[in-house]
Coordinates of C-alpha atoms and ligand atoms in Angstrom, one line a residue:
M27 CA -5.4 -43.0 10.0
R28 CA -5.3 -39.5 11.1
R29 CA -2.0 -38.6 12.7
V30 CA -1.3 -36.8 16.1
F31 CA 2.0 -35.3 17.2
S32 CA 2.7 -33.7 20.5
G33 CA 5.9 -33.1 22.5
I34 CA 7.0 -32.8 26.0
Q35 CA 10.2 -31.3 27.3
P36 CA 12.5 -33.6 29.2
T37 CA 12.3 -32.1 32.8
G38 CA 11.8 -35.5 34.2
D39 CA 9.4 -34.0 36.6
I40 CA 5.9 -33.9 35.7
H41 CA 3.0 -32.1 37.7
I42 CA -0.6 -32.7 38.0
G43 CA -1.3 -29.7 35.9
N44 CA 0.5 -31.3 33.0
Y45 CA -1.1 -34.6 33.7
V46 CA -4.6 -33.3 33.7
G47 CA -4.1 -30.7 30.9
A48 CA -2.1 -32.9 28.5
I49 CA -1.1 -36.4 29.3
R50 CA -4.7 -37.8 30.0
Q51 CA -5.8 -36.4 26.7
W52 CA -2.6 -38.0 25.0
V53 CA -3.7 -41.3 26.5
S54 CA -7.1 -41.1 25.2
L55 CA -6.3 -39.8 21.8
A56 CA -4.3 -43.0 21.2
D57 CA -7.8 -44.7 20.9
E58 CA -8.7 -42.7 17.6
Y59 CA -5.5 -41.4 16.0
E60 CA -2.2 -42.6 15.3
C61 CA -0.2 -40.8 17.8
I62 CA 3.4 -40.0 18.1
Y63 CA 4.7 -38.4 21.2
G64 CA 8.1 -37.0 21.5
V65 CA 10.5 -36.1 24.3
V66 CA 11.8 -33.0 22.8
D67 CA 15.3 -32.9 24.0
Y68 CA 16.6 -30.4 21.3
H69 CA 14.1 -27.8 22.6
A70 CA 15.4 -28.2 26.1
I71 CA 19.0 -27.0 25.1
T72 CA 17.6 -23.6 24.1
V73 CA 18.2 -22.7 27.6
E74 CA 20.9 -23.1 30.1
Y75 CA 20.7 -26.8 31.3
D76 CA 22.7 -29.5 33.3
T77 CA 24.3 -31.8 30.6
D78 CA 24.9 -34.6 33.3
G79 CA 21.3 -34.9 34.0
L80 CA 19.8 -34.7 30.6
R81 CA 20.0 -38.4 29.6
Q82 CA 18.2 -39.3 32.9
R83 CA 15.5 -36.6 32.5
T84 CA 14.8 -37.8 29.0
V85 CA 14.4 -41.5 30.2
D86 CA 12.2 -40.4 33.4
T87 CA 10.1 -38.3 31.1
A88 CA 9.3 -41.1 28.9
L89 CA 9.0 -43.4 31.9
I90 CA 6.4 -41.2 33.6
L91 CA 4.4 -41.0 30.3
M92 CA 4.2 -44.8 30.3
A93 CA 3.3 -44.8 34.1
C94 CA 0.5 -42.4 33.3
G95 CA -1.0 -45.0 30.7
L96 CA 0.7 -44.3 27.4
D97 CA 1.0 -47.8 25.9
P98 CA 4.0 -47.9 23.4
D99 CA 2.0 -50.8 21.6
R100 CA -0.8 -48.3 20.9
C101 CA 1.3 -45.1 20.1
H102 CA 4.8 -44.2 19.2
L103 CA 7.0 -42.8 21.9
M104 CA 10.2 -41.3 20.7
V105 CA 13.2 -38.9 21.6
Q106 CA 13.3 -35.8 19.2
S107 CA 17.2 -36.1 18.7
H108 CA 16.9 -39.8 17.6
V109 CA 15.2 -38.7 14.3
I110 CA 17.5 -36.2 12.7
E111 CA 15.0 -35.2 10.2
H112 CA 13.3 -33.0 12.8
T113 CA 16.3 -30.6 12.6
E114 CA 16.8 -31.1 8.9
L115 CA 13.3 -30.0 8.1
G116 CA 13.9 -27.2 10.6
W117 CA 16.5 -25.8 8.6
I118 CA 14.4 -25.7 5.5
F119 CA 11.5 -24.1 7.4
N120 CA 14.0 -21.6 8.6
C121 CA 14.4 -20.5 5.0
L122 CA 10.6 -19.9 4.8
T123 CA 10.0 -18.1 8.1
P124 CA 10.3 -14.4 8.4
V125 CA 12.3 -13.4 11.3
G126 CA 9.5 -10.9 12.4
E127 CA 7.1 -13.9 12.8
V128 CA 9.2 -15.7 15.4
E129 CA 10.2 -12.4 17.1
R130 CA 6.7 -11.8 18.1
M131 CA 6.0 -15.3 19.6
T132 CA 4.9 -14.7 23.2
Q133 CA 7.0 -17.6 24.6
F134 CA 10.2 -16.2 23.0
K135 CA 9.5 -12.8 24.5
D136 CA 8.9 -14.4 27.8
K137 CA 12.1 -16.4 27.5
S138 CA 14.2 -13.7 26.4
R139 CA 13.2 -11.7 29.5
Q140 CA 14.0 -14.9 31.7
H141 CA 17.3 -15.6 30.0
K142 CA 18.7 -12.2 29.1
A143 CA 22.4 -13.4 29.1
N144 CA 21.6 -16.3 26.7
I145 CA 19.1 -15.1 24.0
N146 CA 20.4 -17.7 21.5
M147 CA 19.3 -18.4 17.6
G148 CA 17.8 -21.8 19.1
L149 CA 15.6 -19.8 21.6
M150 CA 14.1 -17.8 18.6
D151 CA 14.1 -20.8 16.3
Y152 CA 12.2 -23.0 18.9
P153 CA 8.8 -22.7 17.2
V154 CA 10.3 -23.5 13.9
L155 CA 11.7 -26.7 15.1
Q156 CA 8.3 -27.4 16.7
A157 CA 6.7 -27.0 13.1
A158 CA 9.0 -29.5 11.8
D159 CA 8.3 -31.9 14.6
I160 CA 4.8 -31.8 13.7
L161 CA 5.0 -31.6 9.8
V162 CA 8.1 -34.3 9.4
Y163 CA 5.2 -36.7 10.3
K164 CA 2.4 -34.8 8.3
A165 CA 0.5 -34.8 11.6
G166 CA -2.8 -32.9 11.2
F167 CA -3.6 -32.8 15.0
V168 CA -1.5 -31.4 17.9
P169 CA -2.8 -31.7 21.4
V170 CA -1.4 -28.8 23.4
G171 CA -2.0 -26.4 26.0
E172 CA -3.4 -22.7 25.5
D173 CA 0.1 -21.3 25.7
Q174 CA 1.3 -23.3 22.6
V175 CA -1.4 -22.5 20.3
Q176 CA 0.4 -19.6 18.8
H177 CA 3.2 -22.1 17.9
V178 CA 0.7 -24.4 16.3
E179 CA -0.7 -21.4 14.3
L180 CA 2.9 -20.9 13.0
S181 CA 3.1 -24.4 12.0
R182 CA 0.1 -23.9 9.9
E183 CA 1.4 -20.7 8.2
I184 CA 4.7 -22.4 7.6
A185 CA 2.9 -25.5 6.0
R186 CA 0.6 -23.1 3.9
K187 CA 3.8 -21.2 2.8
F188 CA 5.6 -24.2 1.8
N189 CA 2.8 -25.7 -0.2
A190 CA 2.3 -22.6 -2.1
R191 CA 5.8 -22.2 -3.0
F192 CA 6.8 -26.0 -3.6
G193 CA 3.4 -27.8 -4.1
Q194 CA 1.0 -29.4 -1.9
V195 CA 3.2 -31.5 0.6
F196 CA 2.0 -30.8 4.2
P197 CA -1.3 -30.8 5.9
E198 CA -2.2 -27.6 8.0
P199 CA -2.0 -28.8 11.5
Q200 CA -4.7 -28.0 14.0
A201 CA -4.4 -27.5 17.8
I202 CA -6.5 -29.9 20.0
L203 CA -7.1 -28.0 23.2
S204 CA -8.0 -30.2 26.3
C205 CA -11.4 -29.3 27.9
A206 CA -9.9 -30.3 31.2
P207 CA -10.0 -27.5 33.7
R208 CA -6.8 -25.5 34.2
I209 CA -5.3 -26.2 37.6
M210 CA -3.6 -23.1 39.3
G211 CA -0.5 -23.4 41.5
T212 CA -0.9 -24.1 45.2
E213 CA -0.8 -20.4 46.0
G214 CA -4.1 -20.2 43.6
K215 CA -3.0 -17.4 41.4
N216 CA -0.5 -18.5 38.8
K217 CA -0.6 -21.6 36.4
M218 CA 1.1 -24.5 37.9
S219 CA 4.6 -24.5 36.9
K220 CA 7.7 -26.0 37.7
T221 CA 9.8 -22.9 37.8
L222 CA 7.4 -21.1 40.0
G223 CA 7.6 -24.0 42.6
N224 CA 3.8 -24.1 43.2
Y225 CA 3.4 -27.5 41.7
I226 CA 2.1 -31.0 42.9
G227 CA 4.4 -33.5 41.3
I228 CA 3.0 -36.5 39.7
L229 CA 5.3 -38.8 41.6
E230 CA 5.2 -37.2 44.8
D231 CA 4.5 -39.3 48.0
E232 CA 1.4 -39.0 50.0
S233 CA 2.6 -36.9 52.9
S234 CA 4.2 -34.4 50.6
V235 CA 1.0 -34.1 48.5
W236 CA -1.2 -33.6 51.7
E237 CA 1.0 -31.0 53.0
K238 CA 0.8 -29.0 49.7
L239 CA -2.9 -29.6 49.7
R240 CA -3.4 -28.7 53.4
T241 CA -1.8 -25.3 52.8
A242 CA -3.1 -24.7 49.4
V243 CA -5.0 -21.5 49.0
T244 CA -8.9 -21.9 48.4
D245 CA -11.5 -19.3 48.0
V246 CA -9.8 -16.3 49.8
A247 CA -13.2 -14.6 50.5
R248 CA -14.2 -17.6 52.7
V249 CA -12.4 -16.6 55.9
R250 CA -14.4 -18.3 58.6
R251 CA -15.6 -22.0 58.6
T252 CA -19.3 -20.6 58.8
D253 CA -18.8 -18.4 55.6
A254 CA -20.3 -19.8 52.3
G255 CA -17.7 -20.4 49.7
N256 CA -17.5 -20.0 45.9
P257 CA -16.3 -23.1 44.3
E258 CA -15.9 -21.5 40.9
I259 CA -13.0 -19.4 42.2
C260 CA -11.5 -22.2 44.2
N261 CA -8.4 -24.0 43.0
I262 CA -9.3 -27.0 45.2
Y263 CA -12.6 -27.3 43.6
T264 CA -11.1 -27.3 40.2
M265 CA -8.9 -30.1 41.4
H266 CA -12.1 -31.9 42.4
R267 CA -13.4 -31.5 39.0
A268 CA -10.2 -33.0 37.6
F269 CA -9.8 -36.0 40.3
S270 CA -13.2 -36.5 41.9
P271 CA -16.4 -38.3 40.4
D272 CA -19.0 -35.9 38.9
Q273 CA -21.5 -36.7 41.7
A274 CA -19.0 -36.2 44.6
A275 CA -17.9 -32.9 43.2
R276 CA -21.5 -31.6 42.8
E277 CA -22.1 -32.5 46.3
L278 CA -19.0 -30.7 47.4
D279 CA -20.0 -27.7 45.4
K280 CA -23.5 -27.6 47.2
G281 CA -21.8 -28.2 50.6
C282 CA -19.4 -25.4 50.1
R283 CA -22.0 -22.8 49.1
S284 CA -24.0 -23.6 52.1
A285 CA -21.1 -23.8 54.4
S286 CA -22.0 -27.5 55.5
I287 CA -18.4 -28.6 54.7
G288 CA -15.2 -26.7 55.5
C289 CA -12.3 -26.5 53.4
I290 CA -10.2 -29.0 55.3
D291 CA -12.6 -31.6 55.0
C292 CA -13.0 -30.8 51.3
K293 CA -9.3 -31.1 50.9
R294 CA -9.5 -34.5 52.7
V295 CA -11.8 -35.7 50.1
L296 CA -9.8 -34.5 47.1
F297 CA -6.6 -35.9 48.8
K298 CA -8.3 -39.3 48.8
N299 CA -9.6 -39.3 45.3
M300 CA -6.3 -37.8 44.1
M301 CA -4.2 -40.4 45.6
A302 CA -6.3 -43.0 44.2
E303 CA -5.4 -42.0 40.7
L304 CA -1.8 -41.1 41.5
T305 CA -0.6 -43.8 43.7
P306 CA -0.8 -46.4 41.0
I307 CA 1.1 -44.1 38.6
R308 CA 3.7 -43.7 41.2
E309 CA 4.0 -47.2 41.9
K310 CA 4.3 -47.9 38.1
A311 CA 6.9 -45.3 37.7
L312 CA 9.0 -46.7 40.6
S313 CA 9.0 -50.2 39.2
L314 CA 9.9 -48.9 35.7
K315 CA 12.7 -46.8 37.3
A316 CA 13.9 -50.0 38.8
H317 CA 13.7 -51.9 35.6
P318 CA 13.7 -49.3 32.7
E319 CA 14.2 -51.9 29.9
P320 CA 10.6 -51.7 28.7
V321 CA 11.1 -47.8 28.5
L322 CA 14.3 -48.1 26.5
D323 CA 12.7 -50.6 24.2
A324 CA 9.9 -48.3 23.7
L325 CA 12.1 -45.5 22.7
H326 CA 14.2 -47.6 20.4
Q327 CA 11.2 -48.9 18.7
G328 CA 9.6 -45.5 18.4
A329 CA 13.0 -44.2 16.7
V330 CA 12.9 -47.0 14.3
V331 CA 9.3 -46.3 13.2
C332 CA 9.5 -42.5 13.3
R333 CA 12.8 -42.5 11.1
R334 CA 10.9 -44.3 8.6
F335 CA 7.9 -42.0 8.4
A336 CA 10.2 -39.0 8.6
A337 CA 12.6 -40.4 5.9
E338 CA 9.7 -40.7 3.5
T339 CA 8.6 -37.0 4.0
M340 CA 12.2 -35.7 3.7
E341 CA 12.6 -37.6 0.4
E342 CA 9.6 -35.8 -1.0
V343 CA 10.6 -32.4 0.5
R344 CA 14.2 -32.6 -0.9
D345 CA 12.7 -33.4 -4.4
V346 CA 10.2 -30.6 -4.6
L347 CA 13.0 -28.3 -3.3
G348 CA 15.2 -29.1 -6.3
L349 CA 18.1 -30.6 -4.2
L350 CA 20.3 -33.0 -6.1
K351 CA 19.8 -36.6 -4.9
G352 CA 22.7 -38.2 -3.1
Ligands
LIG3 N1 6.7 -26.3 23.0 C1 6.0 -27.5 23.5 C2 5.9 -27.1 25.1 O1 6.7 -26.5 25.6 C3 6.7 -28.8 23.4 C4 6.7 -29.2 22.0 C5 7.9 -29.3 21.1 C6 5.6 -29.6 21.1 N2 7.5 -29.7 19.8 C7 6.2 -29.9 19.8 C8 4.2 -29.7 21.4 C9 5.5 -30.2 18.8 C10 3.5 -30.0 20.2 C11 4.0 -30.3 18.9 O2 4.9 -27.5 25.6

């Protein structure tokens, strides 16, 4: 079966942008592919972080994925550091990757700017470890957001270079981009992100979600209630496309353009539809938080299976590299 790998950082705090743009797709890909989803804790330590909270954030991230519908019986859920072959293959890939290639990565440049006092080797090496995450499972497909396409491209180059030098071992992985609408932050300008604080968390309670929607920026050109609006530039409408039934969204589009519905009523409808999807997720997450055994079991099982896959790849890799068998 064709294999998928994707990873998510253990922030323990996932927002609706991640949910709509990535996690929903992860869930549906599990129908067609053999999917491995990793909580990538080694990527998270490339920047300053709080050691005390990391364990909890790692469990919480896996827990949220399960609450969103990732079923560990239908995909493999794992923690990156549980399978040491990721870092082992990362080292080998380091020896094939020109420094210039990683220096030009957009994310590296952005992060170097954000973390001037801590531009460490790991930060630069981040996409090489990402290539190892994917290729240690010989995954051919990688569902990611737009911002990660460059890293998947680098993975392809690394695979190509490895194969040319040592013989055909790896597939050249392809990014799978979600066709879901890109949800902006509540200020309507930037991408929804944890660091910018403009996000709606997947586990937020109703009153907090409503407060954020109520004050969220819509079409700025629609000043008066009687002005006709432009749904195509309205972030609330984007959210309708992600959470409301198609028919309802089409009617709201018409209502907005003809000024027969105002922004606040439009937001009320969105709130209702959004909560219809998010409330069961929050409830599931809370119950898993109270009894996390199924999450820990899933991660344990995932580690066992993934170690086996990864060990097979590494045996082949060590062999073609010419390393002495231990
Ligand atoms: N870099 C990815 C992100 O920030 C996370 C990630 C790590 C990843 N390893 C991966 C994604 C491998 C896809 C495949 O979103």
